[in-house]
Amino acid sequence: MQQSIKVAISEDCLWSFAVIAKDKQAAVIKFLSQFRKNPMSPGINYEKIQSAADPKMRSVRIDQNYRGIVLKPDTGNVYCLLWIDKHDNAYEWARTHKVAINPEIGNIQIFSSTSEQVEIISSSNNTKKGLFAELKDRELIRLGVPEKAISIVRAICSEDELNESQKRLPVDAFEALFFFAAGESYEEIIREREVPESVDTTDFVEAFNRDATKRHFVVITDDSDLEALLAAPLASWRVFLHPSQRKLIERDWNGAVRVLGGAGTGKTVVAMHRAVWLARKYKDIPGKPVLFTTFTRTLADDIKTLIAMIASPAERERIEIINMDQWAAGLLRRFGYRQELLFDEKRRKEIWTRALTRKPDGVEYLDSFYRAEFERVVLPQGCETVEDYIKASRMGRGVQLSRPQRGAMWPVFAEYRSQLRSANLREPEEAYRDALALLKKEGGSFGIHSIVVDETQDLSAAALALLRAAVVAGPNDMFVVGDAHQRIYRHKVTLSRVGIDIKGRGHRLKINYRTTDEIRLWAVAKLANCAIDDLDGQPDSLMGYRSLSHGAKPEEILNHSREDERKAILDTLTRLDAEGFSTRGICIVVHTNAEATEYANWLEKEGKQILKLDKNTGDDDDSLGIRVATMHRVKGLEFDAIIIAGYRSPEFYANELAEDNDAGVLVDALTNERCLLHVAATRAKKYLLVSTIS
């Protein structure tokens, strides 16, 4: 009998647990462990709630003050904890909520049972046409609207009223209505949904097996699952997947897959769950059959921490999580490669200084032009000889160079490489090509069956070609996620040109779960008129990209001095504290490492506790203090409030970077700076302030 019992916890329950005072959570955890092991234990006393809107709800005693609300259907051994709160608040929640299986979609839905809002809207909109008047009741139900909530939807006459109704509708219903109101057709929305052939609205056991239910409920099988959930309940996105995400993750693909999506759409979440699913699939294969790689070491470290929360120890053992440079360096060492990869920018500048002694006489190009030419033409195209360079494409470079001019410049590039060899160093881009050549020449079995690539837009062509060669082409070979709107480094790659064929296997995520729509709109506006690609040579856009939550519009403050700005920031921090923002949920974001140190020191002098995030310091939830970081460092992170401080403008920084006056460099630099601002802004979940200095 024990084996047939199914115990689940709702997403709402985790949110209710998260706001309980830490010193009160111990009793809840103790109860949940008992509830998970045996919900029929004599120690658990189920009480009928006379005022409950749903007769399937029961109350359970957690301690003297707290009660849990449990769903206990009439048939089937299903128990689901829906809500935890103080006694009166828990009973009020039960009075105002219902639980039902949608007769069309077949998922379990929690929704408001109150009608006050309907009456208010209806009385003020007697003459207005409803926003969803063209949809029949059956169509509304297929969109996820519970039958008992149709009256709420019929009373909605504007997008503002739709937003006001969000808390009274199931999330999946609101999303569908939101996209319909935004212009998507009913047919398009239905096409993206899995609709079962038949639905038994009393069979909760079967309903829990459907992807649409798994988005909001998780079945608990052991205490390790429970502990992982309670360790970080606010990060529920790590557990609850949208059906569109789950469809990408839990299936066998015939080849490489590309997943695009704007900031906050859960691309990295999908990539992590995909890696865990593959690790589970390859449970009988020794070693680390799954490689998960991303651009920077800090991102790789963050992902290790996050995957530890969704994977069992055995699953983690089968996944190698490492940034691209470290993985390539390790691969080269296996082949006995002696040169070290050059990452030290100070050392790189020293070597360029020596190489520039070979500049041709009578040529007036700035020193920076030579380095830009090497990094944007010679390096990406693998030019090994002057003949290669003369034939190379210089598309995007503003200054034209004749064949003799190229020939005259080549000794500088040759000297740079000679200096690298003398120091036993190699540019990472060229080391990738070396590794690819060795891989093809010597072969070797590295035990990799699948590769998951995060932040694909920031990897170079040589890096992706190397990854392509490291795994045999075939089912589940590569799973790449990215968004060129967030490309903050200069690499621009066409996947098909490096052998990654995603034809028929390209997918897009559209729902931003992180930011408010007001922040999303502000951030997207920063990319107006920028040419953005889809990682495979075609133009891309953020059409259909939406946030479902709303909040205050981002604030912009123009300061005439650093002193004015500091006063404004302190005033903002005081206000955020009064509004209940935790210091660890606030991040001051600046453009450079030097500025990060400056702002961190200033805040400490003002008596603020801070945590400066850099390449060696992660965003540890247990560490208190306001975070301070660069715009590059916050990529992959999220905070309740972001304050972008000391900012100038994308044009200011682009001109600063494009010192060689090359028009092509300036265009690229400006796009990169706009993308960088877009990335920094979209780290904010609730509040964004952009503080500029004139």
XYZ file of C-alpha atoms in Angstrom:
694
model
C 0.000 0.000 0.000
C 2.853 2.390 0.882
C 4.284 2.065 -2.621
C 1.103 3.376 -4.233
C 1.012 6.652 -2.307
C 1.994 9.769 -4.256
C 3.166 12.787 -2.219
C 3.606 16.186 -3.863
C 4.307 19.805 -2.957
C 2.956 22.752 -4.920
C 5.013 25.687 -6.120
C 2.762 27.978 -4.054
C 3.633 25.954 -0.951
C 7.346 26.620 -1.472
C 6.681 30.326 -1.761
C 4.628 30.263 1.442
C 7.433 28.362 3.200
C 10.030 30.889 2.025
C 8.417 33.817 3.877
C 8.208 31.964 7.196
C 10.759 33.234 9.726
C 13.917 31.107 9.743
C 13.498 30.160 13.410
C 10.012 28.811 12.655
C 10.995 26.754 9.612
C 12.459 23.853 11.623
C 8.999 22.675 12.688
C 7.804 22.867 9.081
C 10.774 20.835 7.844
C 10.162 18.197 10.502
C 6.501 17.931 9.493
C 7.330 17.795 5.775
C 9.749 14.924 6.327
C 7.058 12.976 8.194
C 4.474 13.906 5.559
C 6.810 12.759 2.772
C 7.507 9.389 4.403
C 3.917 8.551 5.263
C 1.072 11.030 4.771
C -1.248 8.479 6.443
C 0.776 8.466 9.670
C -1.391 8.518 12.827
C 0.596 11.570 13.906
C -0.912 13.614 11.072
C -4.406 14.741 11.924
C -6.463 15.757 8.875
C -9.261 18.161 9.712
C -12.119 19.203 7.464
C -12.279 22.931 6.810
C -15.882 24.062 7.032
C -15.248 27.318 5.181
C -13.001 25.822 2.459
C -13.978 26.623 -1.106
C -12.917 23.122 -2.125
C -14.151 20.017 -0.258
C -10.944 18.152 -1.214
C -8.884 20.392 1.107
C -7.854 19.398 4.603
C -5.991 21.192 7.374
C -2.963 19.640 9.128
C -1.324 20.865 12.317
C 2.375 21.730 11.969
C 2.862 23.351 15.378
C 0.916 25.545 17.766
C 0.778 28.446 15.287
C 1.160 27.033 11.784
C -1.168 24.939 9.650
C -0.765 23.250 6.299
C -3.471 22.987 3.651
C -3.478 19.571 1.953
C -5.259 18.381 -1.179
C -6.767 14.947 -0.533
C -8.914 13.801 -3.502
C -11.783 11.410 -2.913
C -10.098 8.646 -4.937
C -6.486 7.555 -5.307
C -3.662 7.712 -2.760
C -2.638 11.254 -3.647
C -1.608 13.831 -1.066
C -0.424 17.306 -2.015
C 0.665 20.073 0.338
C -0.745 23.305 -1.127
C -0.012 26.058 1.414
C 1.636 26.722 4.797
C 0.749 29.706 6.966
C -0.361 30.846 10.392
C -3.670 29.283 11.427
C -6.078 32.059 10.384
C -4.157 32.924 7.202
C -4.032 29.264 6.157
C -7.802 28.909 6.612
C -8.366 32.130 4.670
C -6.253 30.746 1.813
C -8.416 27.595 1.789
C -11.546 29.745 1.752
C -10.400 31.680 -1.336
C -8.836 28.965 -3.532
C -9.989 25.951 -5.487
C -8.123 23.012 -7.015
C -9.375 21.246 -10.138
C -8.260 19.265 -13.182
C -8.760 21.232 -16.389
C -11.085 19.108 -18.580
C -9.214 20.021 -21.789
C -5.551 20.260 -20.798
C -5.744 17.681 -18.020
C -3.476 19.541 -15.610
C -4.089 20.354 -11.954
C -4.842 24.040 -11.438
C -5.062 26.249 -8.361
C -7.156 29.371 -8.828
C -9.087 32.018 -6.949
C -12.620 31.176 -5.887
C -13.662 34.724 -5.024
C -15.945 36.768 -7.244
C -15.533 40.273 -5.867
C -13.265 41.360 -8.712
C -15.690 40.061 -11.336
C -18.482 42.115 -9.809
C -16.338 45.252 -9.666
C -15.138 44.901 -13.275
C -18.565 43.974 -14.586
C -20.283 46.937 -12.930
C -17.801 49.370 -14.504
C -17.747 47.771 -17.972
C -21.368 47.121 -18.814
C -21.026 48.737 -22.235
C -17.484 47.658 -23.136
C -16.637 44.706 -25.345
C -14.727 41.997 -23.553
C -11.083 41.509 -24.535
C -11.790 37.816 -25.243
C -15.324 38.141 -26.627
C -14.390 36.345 -29.866
C -13.398 33.187 -27.984
C -15.997 30.579 -27.081
C -16.155 29.076 -23.600
C -14.718 25.791 -24.887
C -11.793 27.686 -26.425
C -11.132 29.522 -23.169
C -11.031 26.187 -21.339
C -8.562 24.832 -23.942
C -6.404 27.877 -23.213
C -6.308 26.733 -19.597
C -9.109 28.808 -18.073
C -10.971 26.802 -15.389
C -14.684 26.573 -16.084
C -15.457 28.335 -12.800
C -13.155 31.228 -13.775
C -14.711 31.952 -17.186
C -16.788 34.761 -15.660
C -13.566 36.484 -14.572
C -12.209 36.327 -18.131
C -15.480 37.481 -19.699
C -15.393 40.609 -17.524
C -11.921 41.656 -18.763
C -12.090 44.544 -21.249
C -8.513 45.836 -21.330
C -4.933 44.699 -20.907
C -4.750 46.564 -17.590
C -7.727 44.565 -16.323
C -6.073 41.379 -17.593
C -2.975 42.233 -15.554
C -5.155 42.912 -12.501
C -6.737 39.460 -12.936
C -3.402 37.641 -12.977
C -3.528 36.605 -9.304
C -7.006 35.099 -9.756
C -6.148 32.846 -12.684
C -3.900 29.792 -13.054
C -0.500 30.745 -14.478
C -0.931 28.700 -17.666
C -4.323 30.312 -18.329
C -2.972 33.808 -17.774
C -0.002 33.157 -20.091
C -2.262 31.973 -22.897
C -4.613 34.948 -22.492
C -1.636 37.303 -22.315
C -0.219 36.051 -25.605
C -3.641 36.115 -27.257
C -4.100 39.736 -26.168
C -0.592 40.488 -27.487
C -1.587 39.320 -30.973
C -0.846 35.593 -31.152
C -3.597 33.555 -32.750
C -5.627 31.014 -30.820
C -4.360 28.295 -33.202
C -0.697 29.193 -32.544
C -1.151 29.012 -28.782
C -2.973 25.671 -28.947
C -0.329 24.235 -31.283
C 2.321 24.676 -28.595
C 0.261 22.782 -26.009
C -0.030 19.079 -25.415
C -3.718 18.293 -25.190
C -4.592 14.720 -24.116
C -7.214 12.801 -26.080
C -9.403 12.376 -23.020
C -9.354 13.696 -19.473
C -10.819 12.212 -16.310
C -11.329 15.237 -14.043
C -11.336 12.963 -10.971
C -8.068 11.145 -11.728
C -5.435 13.162 -9.866
C -2.885 10.343 -10.124
C -2.805 10.619 -13.920
C -2.976 14.424 -13.777
C 0.250 14.522 -11.746
C 2.016 12.682 -14.592
C 1.289 15.419 -17.149
C 3.971 17.989 -18.012
C 1.558 20.893 -17.525
C 1.044 19.770 -13.895
C 4.749 19.166 -13.275
C 5.296 22.840 -13.993
C 3.623 23.739 -10.667
C 3.877 20.576 -8.558
C 6.772 18.320 -7.704
C 6.402 14.736 -6.509
C 8.716 14.015 -3.569
C 10.343 10.583 -3.572
C 12.971 10.900 -0.833
C 14.330 13.276 1.793
C 17.205 14.428 -0.436
C 14.630 15.807 -2.894
C 12.866 17.540 -0.041
C 16.073 19.014 1.374
C 17.093 20.370 -2.049
C 13.719 22.077 -2.434
C 13.741 23.649 1.006
C 17.363 24.759 0.745
C 16.449 27.313 -1.916
C 12.666 27.484 -2.225
C 12.656 30.898 -3.910
C 14.634 29.444 -6.821
C 11.634 27.336 -7.829
C 12.550 27.687 -11.505
C 15.238 25.061 -10.862
C 12.534 22.492 -10.209
C 9.376 23.566 -12.013
C 9.694 23.572 -15.801
C 7.319 25.066 -18.348
C 5.952 22.307 -20.632
C 7.719 23.960 -23.598
C 11.005 23.666 -21.688
C 10.357 20.088 -20.608
C 9.662 19.065 -24.231
C 13.148 20.239 -25.177
C 14.802 18.478 -22.268
C 13.222 15.067 -21.889
C 13.509 13.497 -25.313
C 15.981 11.942 -27.717
C 17.024 14.236 -30.570
C 18.389 13.029 -33.924
C 21.212 15.559 -33.894
C 22.333 18.957 -32.650
C 19.691 21.238 -31.086
C 19.781 25.041 -30.804
C 17.660 26.859 -28.216
C 17.296 30.636 -28.447
C 15.569 32.939 -25.994
C 15.754 36.425 -24.553
C 17.144 37.214 -21.114
C 15.279 35.502 -18.294
C 13.581 32.872 -20.456
C 15.379 30.012 -18.698
C 17.922 28.953 -21.342
C 20.549 28.029 -18.770
C 17.899 26.257 -16.694
C 16.959 24.199 -19.750
C 20.629 23.451 -20.432
C 21.202 22.300 -16.849
C 18.127 20.073 -16.765
C 19.133 18.665 -20.155
C 22.559 17.736 -18.785
C 20.953 16.030 -15.774
C 18.484 14.161 -18.007
C 21.364 12.943 -20.179
C 23.339 11.885 -17.083
C 20.327 9.850 -16.000
C 20.071 8.331 -19.480
C 23.764 7.388 -19.469
C 23.720 5.936 -15.931
C 25.404 2.716 -17.078
C 28.232 4.446 -18.971
C 31.468 4.913 -16.960
C 33.315 8.207 -16.653
C 31.736 11.557 -17.553
C 29.673 11.007 -20.698
C 28.134 14.517 -20.504
C 30.223 17.660 -21.030
C 28.640 20.980 -19.965
C 30.672 23.989 -21.048
C 30.247 27.747 -21.067
C 32.378 30.811 -21.801
C 33.801 31.949 -18.449
C 35.050 30.185 -15.332
C 32.727 32.166 -13.050
C 29.687 31.047 -15.064
C 30.889 27.443 -14.926
C 31.296 27.728 -11.137
C 27.792 29.172 -10.772
C 26.359 26.328 -12.865
C 28.137 23.717 -10.721
C 26.370 25.149 -7.684
C 22.981 25.197 -9.415
C 23.241 21.696 -10.882
C 24.059 20.394 -7.397
C 20.528 21.472 -6.427
C 18.737 19.526 -9.162
C 20.926 16.438 -9.620
C 21.690 13.463 -7.423
C 25.350 12.772 -6.501
C 25.417 9.896 -9.027
C 24.097 12.174 -11.787
C 26.615 14.905 -10.954
C 29.424 12.368 -11.249
C 28.555 11.823 -14.924
C 28.684 15.517 -15.872
C 31.882 17.464 -16.427
C 31.112 21.172 -15.879
C 33.973 23.349 -17.073
C 34.524 26.558 -19.002
C 35.768 26.327 -22.569
C 39.343 27.508 -21.990
C 39.993 25.098 -19.129
C 38.534 22.172 -21.034
C 40.609 22.909 -24.150
C 43.773 23.300 -22.060
C 43.125 19.941 -20.420
C 42.553 18.335 -23.802
C 45.851 19.704 -25.119
C 47.725 18.405 -22.088
C 46.454 14.905 -22.903
C 48.240 15.227 -26.245
C 51.459 16.437 -24.583
C 51.000 20.041 -25.748
C 53.696 22.153 -24.089
C 52.528 25.722 -24.672
C 50.384 27.567 -22.140
C 47.246 29.429 -23.173
C 47.603 33.207 -22.854
C 44.901 34.730 -20.623
C 46.893 37.477 -18.890
C 45.997 40.772 -20.587
C 48.956 42.590 -19.043
C 51.323 39.997 -20.512
C 49.552 40.225 -23.871
C 50.100 44.000 -23.999
C 53.792 43.561 -23.210
C 54.204 41.121 -26.094
C 52.353 43.431 -28.476
C 54.701 46.265 -27.505
C 57.662 44.147 -28.653
C 55.887 43.019 -31.824
C 55.123 46.607 -32.833
C 58.851 47.291 -33.201
C 58.413 45.626 -36.641
C 55.968 48.267 -37.896
C 56.718 49.348 -41.461
C 58.187 52.817 -41.986
C 55.924 55.515 -43.332
C 52.682 53.861 -42.194
C 50.586 56.045 -39.897
C 48.150 53.526 -38.423
C 47.776 53.641 -34.652
C 49.316 50.787 -32.663
C 45.840 49.616 -31.678
C 44.957 49.147 -35.361
C 47.526 46.330 -35.711
C 46.164 44.420 -32.764
C 42.565 44.891 -33.953
C 43.553 43.637 -37.412
C 45.176 40.538 -35.908
C 42.248 39.772 -33.602
C 39.485 40.484 -36.127
C 40.997 39.152 -39.354
C 44.164 37.062 -38.873
C 43.107 35.122 -35.775
C 39.490 34.206 -36.674
C 40.430 33.096 -40.188
C 43.512 31.164 -39.114
C 45.942 33.038 -41.377
C 49.312 31.309 -41.031
C 51.167 33.006 -43.883
C 51.202 36.380 -45.589
C 49.463 34.727 -48.561
C 46.628 33.603 -46.270
C 46.305 37.155 -44.960
C 46.244 38.720 -48.416
C 43.364 36.413 -49.394
C 41.435 36.887 -46.117
C 38.118 38.720 -45.965
C 38.208 42.041 -44.147
C 34.452 42.575 -44.186
C 33.446 44.945 -41.403
C 36.836 46.652 -41.243
C 36.389 50.306 -42.129
C 39.912 50.982 -43.473
C 40.756 49.474 -46.867
C 44.163 47.781 -47.269
C 45.847 46.960 -50.580
C 47.845 43.765 -51.123
C 51.178 45.625 -50.644
C 49.871 47.240 -47.450
C 48.865 43.865 -46.057
C 52.251 42.482 -46.962
C 53.943 45.361 -45.145
C 51.892 44.724 -41.994
C 52.476 40.973 -41.844
C 55.922 41.130 -40.097
C 54.200 42.635 -37.039
C 51.874 39.634 -36.792
C 54.706 37.197 -37.423
C 56.760 38.868 -34.679
C 53.855 38.671 -32.241
C 53.604 34.936 -32.794
C 57.387 34.594 -32.516
C 57.324 36.393 -29.167
C 54.535 34.070 -27.982
C 56.574 31.000 -28.938
C 59.634 32.331 -27.102
C 57.512 32.716 -23.974
C 55.956 29.245 -24.494
C 52.544 30.871 -24.946
C 49.707 30.501 -27.438
C 46.575 32.550 -28.083
C 43.540 30.481 -26.977
C 41.957 30.806 -30.424
C 45.012 29.270 -32.079
C 45.311 26.649 -29.349
C 41.743 25.561 -30.162
C 42.784 25.010 -33.760
C 45.860 23.105 -32.601
C 43.631 20.902 -30.459
C 41.297 20.296 -33.395
C 44.219 19.261 -35.618
C 45.551 16.902 -32.931
C 42.083 15.469 -32.383
C 41.731 14.676 -36.067
C 45.278 13.351 -36.401
C 45.622 11.218 -33.280
C 41.979 10.560 -32.449
C 41.308 9.277 -28.996
C 38.290 8.314 -26.992
C 37.333 10.832 -24.348
C 34.116 9.111 -23.381
C 31.934 12.100 -24.329
C 28.486 11.100 -25.578
C 26.744 14.483 -25.340
C 27.844 18.111 -25.112
C 25.693 20.903 -23.650
C 26.865 24.427 -24.494
C 25.654 27.470 -22.553
C 26.123 31.101 -23.697
C 26.932 29.862 -27.190
C 26.896 33.394 -28.596
C 30.132 34.195 -26.742
C 32.161 31.237 -28.048
C 34.399 31.589 -31.100
C 34.233 29.606 -34.323
C 37.409 27.700 -33.378
C 35.963 26.778 -29.959
C 32.693 25.490 -31.416
C 34.496 23.588 -34.196
C 36.597 21.866 -31.513
C 33.495 20.919 -29.524
C 31.860 19.618 -32.683
C 34.835 17.317 -33.296
C 34.916 16.089 -29.679
C 31.640 14.161 -29.921
C 30.463 11.771 -32.619
C 27.658 13.261 -34.717
C 24.386 11.508 -34.012
C 21.496 11.324 -31.553
C 21.758 13.735 -28.583
C 25.250 14.840 -29.625
C 25.015 18.614 -29.023
C 22.562 20.882 -27.226
C 23.477 24.564 -27.621
C 21.668 27.500 -26.014
C 22.255 31.194 -26.446
C 21.030 34.643 -27.393
C 22.976 36.987 -29.645
C 21.140 39.912 -28.026
C 23.381 39.126 -25.043
C 26.643 38.789 -26.989
C 29.093 40.851 -24.941
C 32.275 39.585 -26.572
C 33.245 40.065 -30.205
C 32.797 36.478 -31.429
C 30.191 35.984 -34.153
C 29.680 32.450 -35.425
C 27.470 30.632 -37.908
C 26.826 27.195 -36.431
C 26.460 25.437 -39.775
C 29.899 26.686 -40.865
C 31.568 24.880 -37.968
C 29.705 21.655 -38.662
C 26.837 22.059 -36.176
C 23.731 21.248 -38.213
C 20.575 22.324 -36.360
C 18.240 22.227 -39.364
C 14.736 21.390 -38.145
C 15.955 21.399 -34.543
C 15.943 25.107 -33.736
C 13.667 26.220 -30.907
C 12.840 29.421 -29.062
C 11.764 30.289 -25.509
C 9.548 33.364 -25.238
C 8.490 33.879 -21.629
C 10.741 35.992 -19.410
C 10.375 34.625 -15.881
C 12.867 37.008 -14.294
C 12.127 40.662 -14.984
C 9.005 42.756 -14.993
C 7.691 43.719 -18.405
C 8.636 47.328 -17.692
C 12.295 46.373 -17.223
C 12.161 44.089 -20.265
C 10.813 46.888 -22.470
C 13.522 49.286 -21.275
C 16.296 46.758 -21.898
C 15.004 45.725 -25.329
C 14.800 49.386 -26.381
C 18.585 49.656 -25.887
C 19.017 47.263 -28.844
C 16.898 49.231 -31.301
C 18.388 49.156 -34.833
C 21.124 46.689 -33.833
C 21.680 43.864 -36.321
C 21.365 40.655 -34.277
C 21.787 37.130 -35.668
C 20.251 33.764 -34.707
C 23.667 32.043 -34.258
C 23.246 30.415 -37.670
C 23.648 33.288 -40.095
C 20.074 34.589 -40.159
C 18.653 37.773 -38.599
C 16.982 37.393 -35.240
C 14.510 39.459 -33.266
C 12.792 39.370 -29.890
C 9.327 39.239 -31.411
C 6.953 37.431 -29.075
C 9.336 37.835 -26.118
C 7.239 38.825 -23.093
C 7.366 39.159 -19.315
C 4.216 38.251 -17.437
C 4.921 40.213 -14.257
C 4.638 43.957 -13.830
C 6.208 46.602 -11.629
C 7.570 50.121 -11.558
C 9.221 51.583 -14.630
C 13.030 51.695 -14.496
C 14.415 54.920 -13.055
C 17.061 57.009 -14.803
C 18.986 59.667 -12.911
C 21.364 62.162 -14.524
C 23.969 63.401 -12.049
C 26.301 66.344 -12.559
C 28.980 65.030 -10.216
C 30.094 61.873 -8.444
C 28.986 63.419 -5.131
C 25.449 63.977 -6.454
C 25.330 60.385 -7.653
C 26.505 58.955 -4.357
C 23.815 60.855 -2.459
C 21.175 59.587 -4.919
C 22.380 55.987 -4.540
C 22.342 56.197 -0.728
C 18.805 57.621 -0.843
C 17.775 54.731 -3.129
C 19.323 52.138 -0.821
C 17.444 53.627 2.135
C 14.182 53.497 0.179
C 14.762 49.902 -0.960
C 15.457 48.889 2.643
C 12.179 50.502 3.736
C 10.373 48.601 0.975
C 11.703 45.284 2.274
C 14.513 44.578 -0.203
C 17.212 42.348 1.273
C 20.758 43.710 0.942
C 21.910 40.451 -0.677
C 19.235 41.016 -3.340
C 20.696 44.383 -4.374
C 23.628 44.727 -6.770
C 25.565 47.864 -7.714
C 26.768 47.283 -11.276
C 29.586 49.273 -12.888
C 31.559 49.168 -16.109
C 35.113 48.367 -14.968
C 36.922 46.442 -12.235
C 38.531 49.679 -11.032
C 35.085 51.230 -10.592
C 33.866 48.121 -8.750
C 36.697 48.536 -6.227
C 36.007 52.261 -5.931
C 32.271 51.843 -5.270
C 32.844 48.944 -2.877
C 35.314 50.995 -0.814
C 32.941 53.968 -0.755
C 29.977 51.884 0.408
C 32.061 50.311 3.182
C 33.067 53.791 4.381
C 29.363 54.624 4.472
C 28.871 51.715 6.851
C 27.308 49.359 4.313
C 28.087 45.654 4.329
C 29.159 44.658 0.832
C 30.257 41.615 -1.145
C 32.399 42.423 -4.160
C 31.835 39.827 -6.859
C 34.822 39.071 -9.062
C 36.328 36.087 -10.853
C 37.296 34.541 -7.514
C 34.146 35.380 -5.539
C 30.775 33.780 -6.193
C 27.336 35.071 -5.273
C 26.914 32.946 -2.150
C 23.386 33.188 -0.715
C 24.801 32.756 2.782
C 26.965 35.881 2.444
C 25.298 39.089 3.543
C 25.759 42.508 2.016
C 25.039 44.587 -1.045
C 26.697 43.065 -4.093
C 29.105 45.119 -6.214
C 30.179 43.796 -9.617
C 31.045 44.702 -13.188
C 28.544 44.452 -16.017
C 30.431 41.449 -17.378
C 30.512 39.669 -14.003
C 26.745 39.788 -13.402
C 26.002 37.824 -16.544
C 24.217 34.636 -15.509
C 23.140 36.119 -12.161
C 19.923 37.801 -11.036
C 18.969 40.204 -8.259
C 15.801 41.803 -6.927
C 17.282 45.252 -7.572
C 20.006 46.437 -9.927
C 21.631 49.871 -9.694
C 23.816 50.582 -12.727
C 26.136 53.255 -11.365
C 28.585 55.738 -12.858
C 27.320 54.947 -16.332
C 28.123 57.125 -19.341
C 26.563 55.835 -22.562
C 27.134 53.014 -25.060
C 28.564 55.583 -27.506
C 31.055 56.823 -24.885
C 32.419 53.354 -24.170
C 32.387 52.302 -27.845
C 34.455 55.320 -28.860
C 36.815 54.633 -25.973
C 37.346 51.066 -27.224
C 37.582 51.928 -30.920
C 40.703 54.063 -30.639
C 41.979 52.984 -34.030
C 39.195 55.005 -35.702
C 38.210 51.971 -37.747
C 34.525 52.338 -38.633
C 34.007 48.589 -38.542
C 35.404 48.346 -35.033
C 33.233 51.244 -33.882
C 30.040 49.598 -35.174
C 30.881 46.302 -33.463
C 31.943 48.049 -30.267
C 28.708 50.050 -30.128
C 26.574 46.930 -30.613
C 28.566 45.099 -27.932
C 28.123 47.990 -25.490
C 24.386 48.103 -26.103
C 24.207 44.349 -25.552
C 26.215 44.759 -22.347
C 23.766 47.368 -21.040
C 20.879 45.088 -22.045
C 22.457 42.184 -20.124
C 23.088 44.254 -16.992
C 19.538 45.658 -16.967
C 17.911 42.252 -17.402
C 19.601 40.913 -14.250
C 16.986 42.926 -12.309
C 13.838 41.116 -11.219
C 11.853 43.957 -9.633
C 13.727 47.253 -9.670
C 16.189 48.954 -12.021
C 17.980 52.263 -11.568
C 20.413 53.590 -14.170
C 22.568 56.355 -12.719
C 24.545 58.346 -15.290
C 27.106 61.088 -14.852
C 27.180 63.986 -17.294
